[in-house]
Each structure stands twice: as C-alpha cells, then as structure tokens.
Amino acid sequence: MARKSFGELLADMARYNPRGIAVTCGATKVRWNDLNAKANRFANALTSLGVKKGDHVSIMFHDCPEFIEANYAAQKIGAVPIPMNFRFVAKEIEYQVNHSDSTVLIFEDLFVDEVLAAKKNMPRLQHYICLNRSGTKAFGMIDYENLISHHDASEPEPCTDDDDICTICYTGGTTGLPKGVVLTYSNFWHLSESLFGDLIGRLASDEKVNFGRIISRLINTEVMENPINRVMASPKARSFVSTSIPKLLPKLSGTAAGPLLGRITGGLSMFLNMPLFHMANYQILIIGPMSGLPRYIIREGIHFDPKEVLETIERERPMVVICVPTQWKMILNSPEIETFDTGSVLVAMTGAGVNPAETKKEILRRFRNSLVVDIFGQTEMTPDTTIRIDATEEGLKNKSVGRPLAGIEMRIVDENGLDVAHGETGEILYRSATIMKEYYGEKEKTAQVIRDGWFYSGDLGYIDPDGELIVVDRKGECISTGGEKVFPHEVEEILSGNEKVDSVCVIGIPDEIWGQKVRAVVVLKDGQAATEEEIIAWSKSRMTGFKRPKSIVFANSLPLSPVGKVLRSQVKGLYGKP
C-alpha cells in the first residue's frame, strides 16, 4: 500500500485529533488543527512567492512553535527545509545558505544583525522572511506574520512521495566543515516503523521494566498499571507482547489509529531539550505525525536552563524527557532538583553522545519512576542505530549503547574492511534503509562513506560478551604515539574523575620522536586551582604510561557544539602546537 504524503499526515492529525495539543512552549499551547492551518497558510504564501517542489528553504529559529510550522509549511509544498543553527554568525550563515543552494531564508529578528552582515555574500537567496518579535522591521525583509495573514488555510495538493527529499540536515562540523546530509521521506518511514515497535517490544521483554506503568500512562488510565503488570508477570504473555507489537505498529503507521488514540489519551508527551535544528530532535518532528501520537513540549528560553527544565517537568508532566548527556549532567547538578516534582517522567531519553554509567545511575535515583533509554546513532543514519534500556542500576555499563534497531545490520571491521572478532576494536559499519541518500553536492565524500551498501560511520567500537556495542572513540581522533594507539575519550573519562576537573579534551600534538604526544586541555571547576605536575602525577596510578598526558594546558572553557560535544578540531587549532 502506498504511503501518504507528509502533508496528508499533518492534515490527518488535524482531522482526527483537532483539539489535541501539538506544541507546548511556556504558556503557549498550539492545537493540531491550528498548527495545520497555520502551516497551510504559510505553505500557500510560499507558493505565491514562487517557491515550488524541490526548492531549498533555510530556517533559522530558536526552538519555538514557528520553527515547526515553517518546517511543515515547506514540506506541504514539497520544498526542502534546511534547519540552521541559530547560534551561527554571519560567516557560518553564508556557508550553509550557499552550500545548500537555498533560495529562501526564514528567520527571527533575534538574528537579524548576523543575517544582514551575511546578506551581500548570499546571491542565490531570493526571499528573506523575518519573524519580527520586537516590532522593528528590517529593510528589504518580508514580514512573516503579515505574509501568512494574506493567505487562506486551504490544503495544498499532496505532492511528496517516499523518494523525495524530506530535509537536508547539516552535521555539527566537529571534524571539519559541516556536510549537508540528504534524507528522504523513505528514510524516516523506515525509522518510524522500526523505532517505536522495537522500543516497545524491548520494554515489554525486560522483566526489570514496569511495563504496566508505561502503558497505563500512555492510554491515560493509570488504574490499569497493576492489572497489566499481573498479566505481564507471565513469561508467555511478556513474550507474546514483545513479539507482536513490533509486527503490529508498522501496519498502523500513517493510519488514523495514531491520531485517534492521541485524541482519546492526550498523546505521548515528549519534552524536547536538544535543539530542533539537530537531527536528534528534528527526527521527532517527522516521525511524530507518522505515528500520530506525539505532543511536543519545548522550552521557552533560548539558552538551556536546568531550573526552567525542572519547572516545565513539574508543570507539564511529560512522560518522556529527551536530553543530551551534558544537559542531563546540568540537571542532576542543579541544587534545586529535589524541590520539583519529576514523578511524571517514565522515560529519560539520552542521545547525541555516550552517556556515562555514573550519570545514568544518578538519573535513575533522582527520577524515581523513570528508566533510561540510550539511543545512539548519527545524522547520516536518520539518525538512530542502537538502543539500550536501563530500568535499574544493576547492569549499568560504561560506553555501552546496546544492540541495533530492528532492520539495521551492523559490522565491526579492521582497516582493510575485514570483520574482526568480538571484543576487538574496529570501525562500526551499518546497512539499513535509513542510510542517507548522499552528502549534498559532495559525491566524493559520499562515496568514501557509503561502499557496497554499507555506511562507514567513522566511529570505533567493539561487541562485548553480552552482544552489546561498546563505543570507543571517533576513528580520526585516535592518537598514535610510539606505535601505540590512544583513544582520547578513554583518557578524558579518567581525568574527569579528578575532583578539581570540570571538563577536559585530549588531543595529540606533533612530536619528532614519538610521532604524537598526548596533551590534555583542562577546565577546572570554579574556585579550584591545580598545576600541570599535579594533574600528571594524579594520573600515574590510573592509566598506563603511553596513555598518560605529557602536557596539561589549562583553559577557561572548551568550544562546544549545540548538543554539548567538545569541538576537538577547534581545540586542536587553539592548543595543538608543540
């Protein structure tokens, strides 16, 4: 059976769950019928400007309802939305707009100065559409709300199919210039059909999981928690549920079943704390309407504030909270965490980086009703590849990201592309219908990473005795010193255990004798002082000699990506000279 176009999915959300809350942002609540109508008006407005199927539309908003409606509007007419990091300065805006061949830039006036500074160097842009929150209109810009107000909410004709481009999402540029990852609607359909069924199937099969609590909250009938758990106490029942749900959910994907269930239950409330322009969160905006169940909750503030997160959890009572490891650490370290009610959270989801076992342990302790779901992947895989579930502290493992999602094949290979034995470290390869179409405009780079149907991830890892993937480091970040290989992440984890160290980045610096020497760039905690000799001496009993830093550089801060990853390439540029 042919899948629906994405525009039809959004129309179904409005048709079958019109008064259901789609987006909550502070005091603002947007219903599905209003979101769909606004997206239609904007889609018709874009059409009036000459925007058509296949045109590239860059979107530069902080996390807000307008980001979602602008993205959906472009997709309603088959245009390709390209989310942009709202922290970009003029040079970065220029690069992404020009590299992506965008003809339209939609942005909010918070960023107008940087856009104006970049304008003269973006000759392909035909339209600048600015959301004027301050009321000050920029010369030569089309006013966002005024443009929308002059167009009706009639449904654009469905115009996208599986093979059409859904989005171009740019990588974080942690190892070089950002690359535009081209993802199709088919990529997202396959992700949606595997992710939800696989996740619920794993939850049902895990005896440590309070499955009754999750399902009773999902169907908004909490009195059913104990009866469901009594049924699930039977191994046969647990086996039946865990195998039947993954088979059933793909058949319901894209039908009226999801929106109707959302109408009855209020939907699956998901608090999205990663930036919407990042694929870790952006995927939810696409697979959400495919499942029909989501209710998006986003923060009002432009900067991450743990107190705002905790206030929002207490007020909106989300079932799922999604954060990167850095954000979870900030929340757990908040002195006010015990003063807020976090009992609604049943799933603490983490991704966009490996979350240490110690952090997961604290999440389980502080969010008393929650389990931890760790989803690993990368943008080129749409983006999810593996899942690990921890319902208790027992069995927590460092660097383990679980097993592959249904439909994803995984291999670990050596430098010659040959499979290695379990326990041996090599590059992680994936084969799946979720592999990106290409890097936009970069045929050679695409050919380097997609070979014989396999995606070469650039991540290093191994399979442990339990059959789980252990992530070691990025392939290009390995330090070669005197014939030995040092994985920076391993050294960073050890140094982070020093009570004076707040954060650390390990890099290799050139050396005539050893090839490279290990250097640690350290940020100390507030009020702490330490010397190079002290940190090196502390590390002597904790790691072997070739791994131990030969020099320590102290810094006030480390450059970070939008999801809290240290930008190692920038650290090397700043501190990588001998």
Coordinates of C-alpha atoms in Angstrom, one line a residue:
M1 CA 0.0 0.0 0.0
A2 CA 1.4 3.4 -1.0
R3 CA 2.3 5.6 1.9
K4 CA 0.6 9.0 2.4
S5 CA 2.4 12.2 1.6
F6 CA 3.7 14.1 4.6
G7 CA 1.2 16.9 4.0
E8 CA -1.6 14.3 4.2
L9 CA -0.2 13.1 7.6
L10 CA -0.4 16.6 9.0
A11 CA -3.9 17.0 7.7
D12 CA -4.9 13.7 9.3
M13 CA -3.5 15.0 12.7
A14 CA -5.9 18.0 12.4
R15 CA -8.8 15.9 11.1
Y16 CA -8.7 13.1 13.7
N17 CA -7.3 15.0 16.7
P18 CA -8.2 18.7 16.0
R19 CA -8.2 19.9 19.6
G20 CA -5.3 17.8 20.7
I21 CA -2.3 19.8 21.9
A22 CA 0.5 19.6 19.3
V23 CA 3.0 22.0 20.8
T24 CA 3.5 23.5 24.3
C25 CA 6.0 26.3 24.7
G26 CA 5.8 28.1 28.0
A27 CA 2.3 29.4 28.3
T28 CA 1.6 28.9 24.6
K29 CA -0.3 25.9 23.5
V30 CA -0.9 25.1 19.9
R31 CA -3.6 22.6 18.8
W32 CA -3.2 20.3 15.8
N33 CA -5.9 22.0 13.8
D34 CA -4.3 25.4 14.4
L35 CA -0.8 24.1 13.6
N36 CA -2.0 22.6 10.4
A37 CA -4.0 25.7 9.4
K38 CA -1.0 27.9 10.1
A39 CA 1.3 25.6 8.1
N40 CA -1.2 25.6 5.2
R41 CA -1.4 29.4 5.2
F42 CA 2.4 29.7 5.2
A43 CA 2.7 27.0 2.5
N44 CA 0.3 28.9 0.3
A45 CA 2.2 32.1 1.0
L46 CA 5.5 30.4 -0.1
T47 CA 3.8 29.2 -3.3
S48 CA 2.7 32.8 -4.0
L49 CA 6.4 33.8 -3.8
G50 CA 7.2 31.2 -6.4
V51 CA 8.6 28.6 -4.0
K52 CA 8.0 25.2 -5.5
K53 CA 8.7 21.5 -5.0
G54 CA 12.4 20.8 -4.7
D55 CA 13.4 24.4 -3.7
H56 CA 15.6 24.7 -0.7
V57 CA 14.4 26.7 2.3
S58 CA 16.7 27.5 5.2
I59 CA 15.1 28.0 8.6
M60 CA 16.8 29.8 11.4
F61 CA 14.6 29.9 14.5
H62 CA 15.4 29.0 18.1
D63 CA 13.1 26.3 19.5
C64 CA 9.6 27.7 19.1
P65 CA 6.3 26.9 17.5
E66 CA 7.2 28.9 14.4
F67 CA 10.1 26.6 13.7
I68 CA 7.7 23.7 13.5
E69 CA 5.0 25.5 11.4
A70 CA 7.6 26.9 9.0
N71 CA 9.2 23.4 8.5
Y72 CA 5.8 21.8 8.0
A73 CA 4.8 24.5 5.6
A74 CA 7.8 23.9 3.3
Q75 CA 7.1 20.2 3.3
K76 CA 3.4 20.7 2.5
I77 CA 4.5 22.0 -1.0
G78 CA 7.4 19.7 -1.4
A79 CA 10.1 22.2 -0.7
V80 CA 13.1 21.1 1.3
P81 CA 13.5 22.6 4.8
I82 CA 17.1 23.0 5.9
P83 CA 17.3 23.7 9.7
M84 CA 20.1 26.1 10.6
N85 CA 21.9 26.5 13.9
F86 CA 20.5 29.7 15.5
R87 CA 23.9 30.4 17.1
F88 CA 25.6 30.9 13.7
V89 CA 27.4 34.1 13.0
A90 CA 27.5 35.7 9.5
K91 CA 30.2 33.6 8.0
E92 CA 28.5 30.4 9.1
I93 CA 25.2 31.5 7.8
E94 CA 26.8 32.4 4.5
Y95 CA 28.4 28.9 4.2
Q96 CA 25.3 26.9 4.9
V97 CA 23.0 29.0 2.8
N98 CA 25.4 29.0 -0.2
H99 CA 26.4 25.4 0.2
S100 CA 22.8 24.2 0.3
D101 CA 21.7 26.4 -2.6
S102 CA 18.9 27.9 -0.5
T103 CA 16.6 30.4 -2.3
V104 CA 14.6 31.3 0.8
L105 CA 15.8 32.2 4.4
I106 CA 13.2 32.2 7.1
F107 CA 14.5 33.6 10.4
E108 CA 13.5 35.6 13.5
D109 CA 14.7 39.1 14.3
L110 CA 16.9 37.9 17.2
F111 CA 19.4 37.0 14.4
V112 CA 18.8 39.9 12.0
D113 CA 22.2 41.6 12.6
E114 CA 24.1 38.4 11.6
V115 CA 21.8 37.9 8.6
L116 CA 22.3 41.4 7.4
A117 CA 26.0 41.1 7.8
A118 CA 25.9 37.9 5.6
K119 CA 23.4 39.2 3.0
K120 CA 25.8 40.6 0.5
N121 CA 27.5 37.3 0.2
M122 CA 24.4 35.2 -0.4
P123 CA 23.5 35.9 -4.0
R124 CA 21.2 32.9 -4.6
L125 CA 18.7 34.0 -1.9
Q126 CA 15.6 35.4 -3.4
H127 CA 13.5 35.9 -0.3
Y128 CA 14.2 36.9 3.3
I129 CA 11.2 36.2 5.6
C130 CA 11.7 37.7 9.1
L131 CA 9.5 37.0 12.2
N132 CA 9.5 40.4 13.9
R133 CA 9.0 39.7 17.6
S134 CA 10.3 43.1 18.6
G135 CA 8.2 45.0 16.2
T136 CA 11.2 46.5 14.4
K137 CA 11.0 45.7 10.7
A138 CA 14.3 45.1 8.8
F139 CA 14.5 46.9 5.5
G140 CA 14.1 44.6 2.5
M141 CA 12.7 41.7 4.5
I142 CA 9.2 40.2 4.2
D143 CA 7.3 40.2 7.4
Y144 CA 6.5 36.6 8.5
E145 CA 3.1 37.1 10.2
N146 CA 1.9 39.7 7.6
L147 CA 2.7 37.4 4.7
I148 CA 0.8 34.5 6.3
S149 CA -2.2 36.6 7.2
H150 CA -2.9 37.3 3.5
H151 CA -3.3 33.6 2.6
D152 CA -6.0 31.1 3.3
A153 CA -5.7 27.7 5.1
S154 CA -6.7 25.5 2.2
E155 CA -4.8 22.3 1.9
P156 CA -2.1 22.3 -0.7
E157 CA -2.2 19.4 -3.2
P158 CA -0.3 16.4 -1.8
C159 CA 3.0 16.3 -3.7
T160 CA 5.6 14.2 -2.0
D161 CA 6.4 10.5 -2.1
D162 CA 8.8 8.2 -0.4
D163 CA 11.8 9.0 -2.6
D164 CA 11.5 12.8 -2.3
I165 CA 13.9 14.7 -0.1
C166 CA 12.5 15.4 3.3
T167 CA 15.3 17.6 4.7
I168 CA 19.0 18.4 4.4
C169 CA 20.4 18.4 7.9
Y170 CA 24.0 19.7 8.4
T171 CA 26.4 17.8 10.6
G172 CA 28.0 19.6 13.6
G173 CA 31.3 20.2 11.9
T174 CA 33.2 18.6 14.9
T175 CA 35.9 17.3 12.5
G176 CA 35.8 19.8 9.6
L177 CA 33.3 21.8 7.6
P178 CA 29.7 20.8 8.1
K179 CA 28.2 18.4 5.5
G180 CA 24.6 18.5 4.3
V181 CA 23.0 15.1 4.9
V182 CA 20.2 14.5 2.4
L183 CA 17.4 12.4 4.0
T184 CA 14.3 11.2 2.2
Y185 CA 10.8 10.6 3.4
S186 CA 11.5 6.9 2.9
N187 CA 14.4 7.1 5.4
F188 CA 12.1 8.5 8.0
W189 CA 9.3 6.0 7.3
H190 CA 11.7 3.1 7.9
L191 CA 12.9 4.7 11.1
S192 CA 9.4 5.3 12.4
E193 CA 8.3 1.7 11.5
S194 CA 11.3 0.2 13.3
L195 CA 11.9 2.6 16.2
F196 CA 8.5 2.6 18.0
G197 CA 7.8 -1.1 17.7
D198 CA 11.3 -2.1 18.6
L199 CA 11.4 0.1 21.6
I200 CA 8.0 -1.0 23.0
G201 CA 9.0 -4.6 22.2
R202 CA 12.2 -4.3 24.2
L203 CA 10.4 -2.6 27.1
A204 CA 7.8 -5.5 27.2
S205 CA 10.5 -8.2 27.2
D206 CA 12.6 -6.6 30.0
E207 CA 11.5 -8.0 33.4
K208 CA 13.0 -5.0 35.2
V209 CA 10.7 -2.6 33.3
N210 CA 7.4 -1.5 34.9
F211 CA 5.5 -2.1 31.7
G212 CA 2.1 -1.6 33.3
R213 CA 3.1 1.9 34.4
I214 CA 4.2 2.9 30.9
I215 CA 1.2 1.5 29.1
S216 CA -1.3 2.8 31.7
R217 CA 0.1 6.3 31.3
L218 CA 0.2 6.1 27.6
I219 CA -3.5 5.2 27.4
N220 CA -4.3 7.7 30.2
T221 CA -5.8 5.0 32.5
E222 CA -3.3 4.8 35.4
V223 CA -5.6 2.4 37.4
M224 CA -4.6 -0.3 34.8
E225 CA -0.9 -0.3 36.0
N226 CA -1.3 -3.3 38.4
P227 CA -3.6 -5.4 36.2
I228 CA -1.3 -5.0 33.2
N229 CA 1.7 -6.0 35.4
R230 CA -0.1 -9.0 36.7
V231 CA -0.6 -10.2 33.1
M232 CA 3.0 -9.4 32.2
A233 CA 4.2 -11.5 35.1
S234 CA 3.6 -14.5 32.9
P235 CA 6.6 -15.2 30.7
K236 CA 4.3 -16.3 27.9
A237 CA 2.4 -13.0 28.0
R238 CA 5.6 -11.0 28.0
S239 CA 6.9 -13.0 25.1
F240 CA 3.7 -12.6 23.1
V241 CA 3.5 -8.8 23.7
S242 CA 7.2 -8.2 23.0
T243 CA 7.0 -10.0 19.6
S244 CA 3.5 -9.0 18.4
I245 CA 3.8 -5.2 19.0
P246 CA 6.8 -4.7 16.7
K247 CA 4.8 -6.6 14.0
L248 CA 1.6 -4.6 14.6
L249 CA 2.8 -1.0 14.9
P250 CA 4.3 -0.7 11.3
K251 CA 0.9 -1.7 9.9
L252 CA -0.7 1.2 11.9
S253 CA 1.9 3.8 11.0
G254 CA 0.4 6.5 8.9
T255 CA -3.2 5.5 9.5
A256 CA -5.9 7.2 11.6
A257 CA -5.2 4.9 14.5
G258 CA -2.4 7.1 16.0
P259 CA -4.3 10.4 15.9
L260 CA -7.4 8.8 17.2
L261 CA -5.5 7.3 20.1
G262 CA -3.9 10.6 20.7
R263 CA -7.3 12.2 20.8
I264 CA -8.5 9.8 23.4
T265 CA -5.4 9.8 25.6
G266 CA -3.9 13.2 25.2
G267 CA -1.0 11.9 23.2
L268 CA 2.6 10.9 24.1
S269 CA 4.0 13.9 25.8
M270 CA 7.7 14.4 24.8
F271 CA 9.8 17.2 26.3
L272 CA 12.4 18.0 23.6
N273 CA 15.5 19.7 25.0
M274 CA 18.0 19.2 22.3
P275 CA 17.9 21.9 19.6
L276 CA 15.2 21.3 17.0
F277 CA 17.7 22.0 14.2
H278 CA 19.7 19.0 15.4
M279 CA 18.7 15.6 14.0
A280 CA 18.4 14.1 17.4
N281 CA 15.3 16.2 18.0
Y282 CA 14.3 17.0 14.4
Q283 CA 13.6 13.4 13.7
I284 CA 10.7 13.6 16.3
L285 CA 9.0 16.3 14.2
I286 CA 8.9 13.9 11.2
I287 CA 8.2 10.5 12.7
G288 CA 5.7 12.1 15.2
P289 CA 3.0 12.6 12.5
M290 CA 3.9 9.2 11.0
S291 CA 3.0 7.6 14.4
G292 CA 0.2 10.0 15.1
L293 CA 0.9 10.1 18.9
P294 CA 3.2 13.0 19.8
R295 CA 2.6 16.0 21.9
Y296 CA 5.7 18.2 21.7
I297 CA 6.9 20.2 24.7
I298 CA 9.7 22.7 24.1
R299 CA 11.5 25.2 26.3
E300 CA 10.7 28.9 26.0
G301 CA 14.2 30.1 26.8
I302 CA 16.8 30.3 24.1
H303 CA 19.5 29.1 26.5
F304 CA 19.5 25.8 28.4
D305 CA 18.5 26.4 32.0
P306 CA 18.1 23.4 34.3
K307 CA 15.7 25.3 36.5
E308 CA 13.4 26.0 33.5
V309 CA 13.6 22.3 32.6
L310 CA 12.6 21.2 36.1
E311 CA 9.8 23.8 36.2
T312 CA 8.4 22.6 32.9
I313 CA 8.5 19.0 34.0
E314 CA 6.5 19.8 37.1
R315 CA 4.0 22.0 35.2
E316 CA 3.5 19.9 32.0
R317 CA 4.1 16.4 33.4
P318 CA 5.8 14.9 30.4
M319 CA 6.1 11.2 30.1
V320 CA 9.4 11.4 28.1
V321 CA 12.2 13.8 28.6
I322 CA 15.0 14.0 25.9
C323 CA 18.4 15.5 26.7
V324 CA 22.0 15.1 25.7
P325 CA 24.4 13.9 28.3
T326 CA 25.7 17.4 29.0
Q327 CA 22.2 18.6 29.7
W328 CA 21.4 15.6 32.0
K329 CA 24.6 16.4 34.0
M330 CA 23.5 20.0 34.4
I331 CA 20.0 19.0 35.5
L332 CA 21.4 16.5 38.0
N333 CA 23.9 19.1 39.4
S334 CA 21.1 21.6 39.9
P335 CA 20.8 22.5 43.6
E336 CA 17.0 22.8 43.1
I337 CA 16.3 19.4 41.6
E338 CA 14.8 18.0 44.9
T339 CA 12.3 20.8 45.1
F340 CA 10.5 19.9 41.9
D341 CA 8.1 17.0 41.2
T342 CA 9.6 14.9 38.5
G343 CA 7.4 11.9 39.1
S344 CA 5.7 12.1 35.7
V345 CA 8.9 11.2 33.8
L346 CA 8.8 7.5 32.9
V347 CA 11.4 7.6 30.1
A348 CA 14.6 9.6 30.5
M349 CA 16.0 9.5 27.0
T350 CA 19.6 10.3 26.2
G351 CA 21.5 10.5 22.9
A352 CA 23.8 12.6 20.7
G353 CA 26.8 11.3 22.7
V354 CA 27.7 8.5 25.0
N355 CA 26.3 9.0 28.5
P356 CA 28.5 7.6 31.3
A357 CA 27.1 4.9 33.6
E358 CA 27.5 7.1 36.6
T359 CA 25.2 9.8 35.1
K360 CA 22.6 7.2 34.2
K361 CA 22.8 5.9 37.8
E362 CA 22.0 9.4 39.1
I363 CA 19.1 9.8 36.6
L364 CA 17.6 6.6 38.0
R365 CA 18.0 7.8 41.5
R366 CA 16.7 11.3 41.0
F367 CA 13.8 10.5 38.6
R368 CA 12.3 7.7 40.7
N369 CA 9.7 6.5 38.3
S370 CA 11.9 6.6 35.2
L371 CA 14.1 4.2 33.2
V372 CA 16.9 5.4 30.9
V373 CA 16.7 4.8 27.2
D374 CA 20.0 5.5 25.4
I375 CA 19.7 5.9 21.7
F376 CA 23.0 6.0 19.7
G377 CA 23.4 7.0 16.1
Q378 CA 24.4 9.8 13.7
T379 CA 22.8 12.1 11.3
E380 CA 23.6 10.0 8.2
M381 CA 21.5 7.2 9.7
T382 CA 18.4 9.3 10.2
P383 CA 19.9 9.1 12.9
D384 CA 19.2 6.1 15.3
T385 CA 21.2 2.9 15.1
T386 CA 21.2 1.2 18.5
I387 CA 19.2 1.2 21.7
R388 CA 20.0 0.3 25.3
I389 CA 17.4 0.3 28.1
D390 CA 18.4 0.5 31.8
A391 CA 15.5 0.2 34.3
T392 CA 17.7 -0.4 37.4
E393 CA 21.2 0.4 38.5
E394 CA 22.1 -3.2 38.2
G395 CA 23.9 -4.0 35.0
L396 CA 24.8 -0.4 34.0
K397 CA 27.8 -0.4 31.7
N398 CA 30.1 2.4 30.6
K399 CA 30.2 3.2 26.8
S400 CA 27.5 0.5 26.0
V401 CA 24.9 1.7 23.6
G402 CA 23.0 -1.6 23.4
R403 CA 22.0 -3.5 20.3
P404 CA 21.0 -2.4 16.7
L405 CA 17.5 -1.3 16.0
A406 CA 15.3 -3.7 14.0
G407 CA 16.2 -3.5 10.3
I408 CA 19.7 -2.4 10.9
E409 CA 22.7 -4.6 10.2
M410 CA 26.0 -3.8 11.9
R411 CA 29.6 -5.0 11.4
I412 CA 32.9 -4.1 13.1
V413 CA 35.8 -4.1 10.6
D414 CA 39.5 -3.5 10.6
E415 CA 41.4 -1.0 8.4
N416 CA 41.2 -3.5 5.4
G417 CA 37.4 -3.8 5.7
L418 CA 37.5 -7.3 7.2
D419 CA 35.3 -8.3 10.1
V420 CA 37.0 -8.5 13.4
A421 CA 36.3 -10.9 16.2
H422 CA 34.0 -10.0 19.1
G423 CA 36.0 -8.0 21.7
E424 CA 38.3 -6.4 19.0
T425 CA 38.0 -2.7 18.2
G426 CA 37.3 -1.6 14.7
E427 CA 35.2 0.8 12.7
I428 CA 31.4 0.4 13.0
L429 CA 29.5 -0.2 9.8
Y430 CA 25.7 -0.1 9.2
R431 CA 23.4 -1.3 6.5
S432 CA 19.8 -0.2 6.5
A433 CA 17.0 1.6 4.6
T434 CA 17.7 4.6 6.9
I435 CA 21.1 5.4 5.4
M436 CA 21.2 8.9 3.9
K437 CA 20.8 9.4 0.2
E438 CA 24.0 11.5 0.0
Y439 CA 26.1 14.4 1.2
Y440 CA 24.6 17.4 -0.7
G441 CA 26.9 18.4 -3.5
E442 CA 29.7 16.1 -2.2
K443 CA 29.9 13.0 -4.4
E444 CA 33.4 12.1 -3.4
K445 CA 32.7 12.3 0.3
T446 CA 29.5 10.3 -0.2
A447 CA 31.5 7.6 -2.0
Q448 CA 34.0 7.5 0.9
V449 CA 31.4 6.6 3.5
I450 CA 28.8 4.5 1.5
R451 CA 30.5 1.5 0.0
D452 CA 28.8 -1.6 -1.3
G453 CA 25.6 -0.6 0.6
W454 CA 27.4 -0.2 3.9
F455 CA 27.8 3.1 5.8
Y456 CA 31.2 3.6 7.3
S457 CA 30.4 5.5 10.4
G458 CA 33.9 6.7 11.4
D459 CA 33.1 5.5 15.0
L460 CA 35.3 2.9 16.6
G461 CA 33.8 0.2 18.8
Y462 CA 33.6 -3.5 19.7
I463 CA 31.0 -6.1 20.6
D464 CA 31.2 -7.1 24.2
P465 CA 30.4 -10.7 25.6
D466 CA 26.8 -9.7 26.0
G467 CA 26.5 -8.8 22.3
E468 CA 26.2 -5.1 23.0
L469 CA 28.1 -2.3 21.1
I470 CA 30.7 -0.6 23.1
V471 CA 31.7 2.8 21.6
V472 CA 35.4 3.6 21.9
D473 CA 36.0 6.9 20.0
R474 CA 36.0 8.5 16.6
K475 CA 38.4 6.9 14.1
G476 CA 40.0 10.2 13.1
E477 CA 40.6 11.2 16.7
C478 CA 42.8 8.3 17.7
I479 CA 46.3 9.4 18.8
S480 CA 49.3 7.4 17.6
T481 CA 52.3 7.7 19.9
G482 CA 55.3 5.5 19.7
G483 CA 53.4 2.8 17.8
E484 CA 50.6 2.7 20.4
K485 CA 47.1 3.9 19.9
V486 CA 45.5 6.2 22.5
F487 CA 41.7 6.8 22.4
P488 CA 41.1 10.4 23.7
H489 CA 37.7 9.6 25.2
E490 CA 39.1 6.9 27.5
V491 CA 41.7 9.3 28.9
E492 CA 39.1 12.1 29.2
E493 CA 36.9 9.8 31.3
I494 CA 39.7 9.1 33.7
L495 CA 40.8 12.7 34.0
S496 CA 37.2 13.8 34.6
G497 CA 37.3 11.7 37.8
N498 CA 39.7 14.3 39.3
E499 CA 37.7 16.3 41.8
K500 CA 39.2 19.6 40.6
V501 CA 38.4 19.0 36.9
D502 CA 35.2 20.3 35.3
S503 CA 35.8 19.3 31.7
V504 CA 38.7 18.1 29.6
C505 CA 39.6 17.5 25.9
V506 CA 42.5 15.2 25.0
I507 CA 44.4 15.8 21.7
G508 CA 47.6 14.7 20.0
I509 CA 50.4 17.2 19.3
P510 CA 53.3 16.6 16.9
D511 CA 56.5 15.1 18.2
E512 CA 59.7 14.3 16.3
I513 CA 60.4 11.1 18.3
W514 CA 57.0 9.7 19.2
G515 CA 55.0 10.9 16.2
Q516 CA 52.4 12.4 18.6
K517 CA 52.3 13.1 22.3
V518 CA 49.2 13.2 24.4
R519 CA 48.0 16.6 25.7
A520 CA 45.0 17.3 27.9
V521 CA 43.3 20.7 27.8
V522 CA 41.6 21.1 31.2
V523 CA 38.9 23.4 32.5
L524 CA 38.9 23.5 36.3
K525 CA 35.9 23.8 38.5
D526 CA 35.0 27.2 39.9
G527 CA 37.3 28.1 42.8
Q528 CA 39.8 25.3 42.1
A529 CA 43.5 25.6 41.4
A530 CA 45.9 23.0 40.1
T531 CA 49.3 22.7 38.3
E532 CA 50.4 20.7 35.3
E533 CA 52.6 18.5 37.5
E534 CA 49.7 17.8 39.9
I535 CA 47.4 16.5 37.2
I536 CA 50.0 14.4 35.6
A537 CA 51.1 12.9 39.0
W538 CA 47.4 12.2 39.8
S539 CA 47.0 10.2 36.5
K540 CA 50.1 8.0 37.1
S541 CA 48.3 5.4 39.1
R542 CA 45.2 5.5 36.9
M543 CA 46.5 4.8 33.4
T544 CA 49.4 3.3 31.6
G545 CA 52.4 5.4 30.6
F546 CA 51.7 5.8 26.9
K547 CA 48.2 7.0 27.6
R548 CA 49.2 9.5 30.2
P549 CA 49.2 13.2 29.2
K550 CA 52.7 14.5 28.7
S551 CA 51.4 18.1 29.0
I552 CA 48.5 19.9 30.5
V553 CA 47.1 23.2 29.2
F554 CA 44.5 25.0 31.4
A555 CA 41.7 26.8 29.7
N556 CA 38.7 28.9 30.8
S557 CA 36.3 27.0 28.6
L558 CA 36.1 24.5 25.7
P559 CA 34.3 25.1 22.4
L560 CA 31.1 23.1 22.3
S561 CA 28.7 22.0 19.6
P562 CA 25.0 22.8 20.0
V563 CA 24.5 19.5 21.8
G564 CA 27.4 19.9 24.2
K565 CA 30.0 17.9 22.3
V566 CA 33.5 19.3 22.5
L567 CA 34.7 20.6 19.1
R568 CA 38.0 18.8 19.1
S569 CA 39.1 20.3 15.8
Q570 CA 38.8 23.8 17.3
V571 CA 40.6 22.7 20.5
K572 CA 43.5 21.4 18.3
G573 CA 43.6 24.7 16.5
L574 CA 43.8 26.6 19.7
Y575 CA 46.1 24.3 21.7
G576 CA 47.6 21.8 19.3
K577 CA 51.1 23.4 18.7
P578 CA 54.1 21.7 20.4

